[in-house]
Coordinates of C-alpha atoms in Angstrom, one line a residue:
M26 CA 0.0 0.0 0.0
N27 CA 2.9 2.4 0.8
D28 CA 4.5 1.6 -2.6
I29 CA 1.2 2.5 -4.4
Q30 CA 1.0 5.7 -2.4
K31 CA 4.5 6.6 -3.4
I32 CA 3.7 6.0 -7.0
F33 CA 0.7 8.4 -6.7
D34 CA 2.8 11.0 -5.0
H35 CA 5.3 11.1 -7.9
S36 CA 2.9 10.6 -10.8
S37 CA 0.9 13.0 -12.9
P38 CA -2.9 13.2 -12.5
S39 CA -3.4 11.5 -15.8
S40 CA -1.4 8.4 -14.8
V41 CA -3.2 8.3 -11.5
F42 CA -6.5 8.4 -13.4
M43 CA -5.4 5.5 -15.7
Y44 CA -4.4 3.4 -12.7
K45 CA -7.8 3.9 -11.0
F46 CA -9.6 3.2 -14.3
T47 CA -7.7 0.0 -14.9
S48 CA -8.2 -1.2 -11.4
L49 CA -12.0 -0.5 -11.7
E50 CA -12.2 -2.4 -15.0
K51 CA -10.4 -5.4 -13.5
H52 CA -12.7 -5.4 -10.5
N53 CA -15.8 -5.3 -12.7
H54 CA -14.5 -8.1 -14.8
M55 CA -13.9 -10.3 -11.8
S56 CA -17.4 -9.5 -10.4
T57 CA -19.0 -10.5 -13.7
V58 CA -17.1 -13.8 -13.7
L59 CA -17.9 -14.5 -10.0
E60 CA -21.6 -13.7 -10.5
T61 CA -22.1 -15.8 -13.6
P62 CA -24.4 -18.7 -12.6
M63 CA -22.9 -22.1 -13.1
D64 CA -24.9 -25.4 -12.9
K65 CA -23.8 -28.1 -10.6
G66 CA -23.2 -31.8 -11.3
P67 CA -21.5 -33.9 -14.0
F68 CA -21.3 -32.4 -17.5
M69 CA -23.2 -29.2 -16.3
G70 CA -22.1 -25.7 -16.5
L71 CA -20.1 -26.3 -19.7
C72 CA -21.0 -22.8 -21.0
P73 CA -21.3 -20.1 -18.4
C74 CA -22.5 -17.6 -21.0
Q75 CA -25.7 -19.2 -22.3
L76 CA -27.2 -17.5 -25.3
K77 CA -30.7 -17.3 -23.9
G78 CA -33.4 -15.8 -26.0
S79 CA -31.6 -16.7 -29.2
D80 CA -33.5 -15.6 -32.4
T81 CA -33.1 -18.9 -34.2
L82 CA -35.9 -21.4 -34.6
A83 CA -34.0 -24.3 -33.1
F84 CA -36.8 -26.7 -32.6
L85 CA -38.3 -26.2 -36.1
I86 CA -34.8 -26.6 -37.6
W87 CA -34.3 -29.9 -35.8
F88 CA -37.8 -30.9 -37.0
L89 CA -36.8 -30.3 -40.6
I90 CA -33.4 -31.9 -40.2
W91 CA -34.8 -35.1 -38.8
W92 CA -37.5 -35.5 -41.4
F93 CA -34.9 -34.9 -44.1
I94 CA -32.7 -37.6 -42.5
G95 CA -35.8 -39.8 -42.3
L96 CA -36.5 -39.4 -46.0
L97 CA -32.9 -40.5 -46.8
L98 CA -32.4 -43.3 -44.3
I99 CA -35.8 -44.9 -43.7
D100 CA -36.5 -47.9 -45.9
W101 CA -39.8 -46.7 -47.3
K102 CA -40.3 -49.9 -49.4
H103 CA -40.6 -51.7 -46.0
W104 CA -42.0 -48.8 -44.0
R105 CA -44.1 -51.1 -41.8
N106 CA -40.9 -52.4 -40.3
G107 CA -40.2 -50.2 -37.4
Y108 CA -43.3 -48.1 -37.8
P109 CA -45.0 -49.4 -34.6
T110 CA -41.8 -48.9 -32.6
A111 CA -41.6 -45.3 -34.0
L112 CA -45.1 -44.7 -32.7
I113 CA -44.2 -46.1 -29.3
A114 CA -41.2 -43.9 -29.2
S115 CA -43.3 -40.8 -29.9
L116 CA -46.0 -41.8 -27.4
G117 CA -43.5 -42.7 -24.8
S118 CA -41.8 -39.4 -25.2
F119 CA -45.2 -37.6 -24.7
L120 CA -45.8 -39.6 -21.5
L121 CA -42.3 -39.0 -20.3
D122 CA -42.8 -35.3 -20.8
T123 CA -45.9 -35.2 -18.7
I124 CA -44.0 -36.8 -15.9
S125 CA -40.6 -35.1 -16.1
I126 CA -41.2 -31.6 -17.5
G127 CA -42.0 -28.5 -15.5
G128 CA -43.5 -28.2 -12.0
R129 CA -41.8 -28.7 -8.7
R130 CA -40.9 -32.3 -9.5
G131 CA -39.8 -31.8 -13.1
F132 CA -36.3 -32.7 -14.3
W133 CA -36.1 -30.5 -17.5
S134 CA -37.9 -28.0 -19.5
Y135 CA -37.7 -26.3 -22.9
Q136 CA -37.8 -22.6 -23.8
D137 CA -38.2 -21.0 -27.2
P138 CA -38.9 -17.3 -27.9
F139 CA -41.2 -18.3 -30.8
L140 CA -42.9 -21.3 -29.4
D141 CA -44.9 -21.1 -26.2
G142 CA -45.9 -23.8 -23.8
L143 CA -45.4 -27.4 -24.9
W144 CA -44.8 -26.7 -28.6
P145 CA -41.1 -27.5 -28.3
N146 CA -42.0 -30.8 -26.8
I147 CA -44.6 -31.6 -29.4
I148 CA -42.2 -30.7 -32.2
L149 CA -39.5 -33.1 -30.8
N150 CA -42.0 -35.8 -30.2
L151 CA -43.2 -35.6 -33.9
S152 CA -39.7 -35.6 -35.4
L153 CA -36.6 -36.6 -33.5
Y154 CA -38.0 -39.4 -31.5
P155 CA -40.2 -41.3 -34.0
V156 CA -37.9 -40.7 -37.0
G157 CA -34.8 -41.6 -34.9
A158 CA -36.4 -44.7 -33.5
W159 CA -37.6 -45.8 -37.0
I160 CA -34.1 -45.6 -38.4
Y161 CA -32.6 -47.1 -35.3
V162 CA -34.6 -50.4 -35.4
Q163 CA -34.7 -50.7 -39.2
R164 CA -30.9 -50.5 -39.5
F165 CA -30.0 -52.3 -36.3
P166 CA -26.9 -54.4 -37.0
R167 CA -26.8 -58.2 -36.7
K168 CA -23.3 -58.6 -35.2
K169 CA -23.1 -58.3 -31.4
T170 CA -20.2 -55.9 -31.3
H171 CA -21.8 -53.7 -34.0
Q172 CA -25.1 -53.7 -32.0
W173 CA -23.5 -52.1 -28.9
L174 CA -21.7 -49.6 -31.1
W175 CA -25.1 -48.8 -32.7
I176 CA -26.7 -48.2 -29.3
L177 CA -23.9 -46.0 -28.2
L178 CA -24.0 -44.0 -31.4
G179 CA -27.8 -43.4 -30.9
A180 CA -27.2 -42.3 -27.4
M181 CA -24.4 -40.0 -28.4
I182 CA -26.6 -38.4 -31.1
L183 CA -29.4 -37.7 -28.6
L184 CA -26.8 -36.3 -26.2
I185 CA -25.4 -34.0 -28.9
I186 CA -28.8 -32.6 -29.6
E187 CA -29.5 -32.1 -25.9
L188 CA -26.1 -30.4 -25.5
H189 CA -26.9 -28.0 -28.3
L190 CA -30.3 -27.1 -26.7
K191 CA -28.7 -26.8 -23.2
L192 CA -25.8 -24.6 -24.3
F193 CA -27.9 -22.2 -26.3
G194 CA -30.5 -21.8 -23.5
Y195 CA -33.3 -23.8 -25.1
M196 CA -33.3 -26.4 -22.3
S197 CA -33.0 -26.2 -18.6
Y198 CA -32.4 -28.9 -15.9
H199 CA -34.1 -29.0 -12.6
N200 CA -34.0 -31.0 -9.3
G201 CA -30.5 -32.3 -9.8
W202 CA -30.9 -33.6 -13.3
N203 CA -27.7 -33.5 -15.5
M204 CA -26.3 -34.8 -18.8
L205 CA -24.9 -37.9 -17.2
Y206 CA -28.4 -38.9 -16.2
S207 CA -29.6 -38.1 -19.7
A208 CA -26.9 -40.3 -21.2
L209 CA -27.8 -43.3 -19.0
T210 CA -31.5 -42.8 -19.7
N211 CA -30.8 -42.6 -23.5
V212 CA -29.1 -46.0 -23.4
F213 CA -31.9 -47.5 -21.4
L214 CA -34.6 -46.2 -23.7
L215 CA -32.7 -47.4 -26.8
L216 CA -32.5 -50.9 -25.3
M217 CA -36.3 -50.8 -24.6
L218 CA -37.0 -49.8 -28.2
R219 CA -34.9 -52.7 -29.5
L220 CA -36.7 -55.0 -27.1
H221 CA -40.1 -53.7 -28.3
H222 CA -39.1 -54.2 -31.9
L223 CA -38.0 -57.8 -31.3
K224 CA -40.6 -59.1 -28.8
V225 CA -43.7 -57.1 -29.6
E226 CA -43.5 -55.8 -33.2
Q227 CA -41.9 -58.8 -34.9
E228 CA -43.8 -61.4 -33.0
T229 CA -47.3 -60.0 -33.7

């Protein structure tokens, strides 16, 4: 402190002003960093500066992307194969939303500046989940090693989409939910879709 006072005593008014301005700027920067909210838990808080209120139509874009992928990858000559499982994936997602979204006991929620209420959920449940499930069961590999890689690939794709929504402020977690739980849930649900395709769809 004495050294700083000596500098002020032998410095011009302009240099003293620059010192105070620089110190104030550093203080404001540190305050901004410390006050930035960070999520807790595994894989959370990856982007402390979320772009909330983005002006892009994220959910509608994902809707178009997934139906474009579906037009390319679904075997439309044998469209009945996997179609019941795709319906189950969509219906199951709707049911999961009613249990896990919003409210005091909800685990996640979606936000979009152009889509109010449950429209983001409806759009995902009519594109990502049925189309993804359709492709997933139709193209499921026969080799055991390839099967596990296929399941992991599906879980990773779902996680990447969720990560995009989370980082850009379109999705929020609640009540301790995090991306690790989402990853484990994705694997479990993909296994259930495979089981439905084998034991329910193909045996009826």
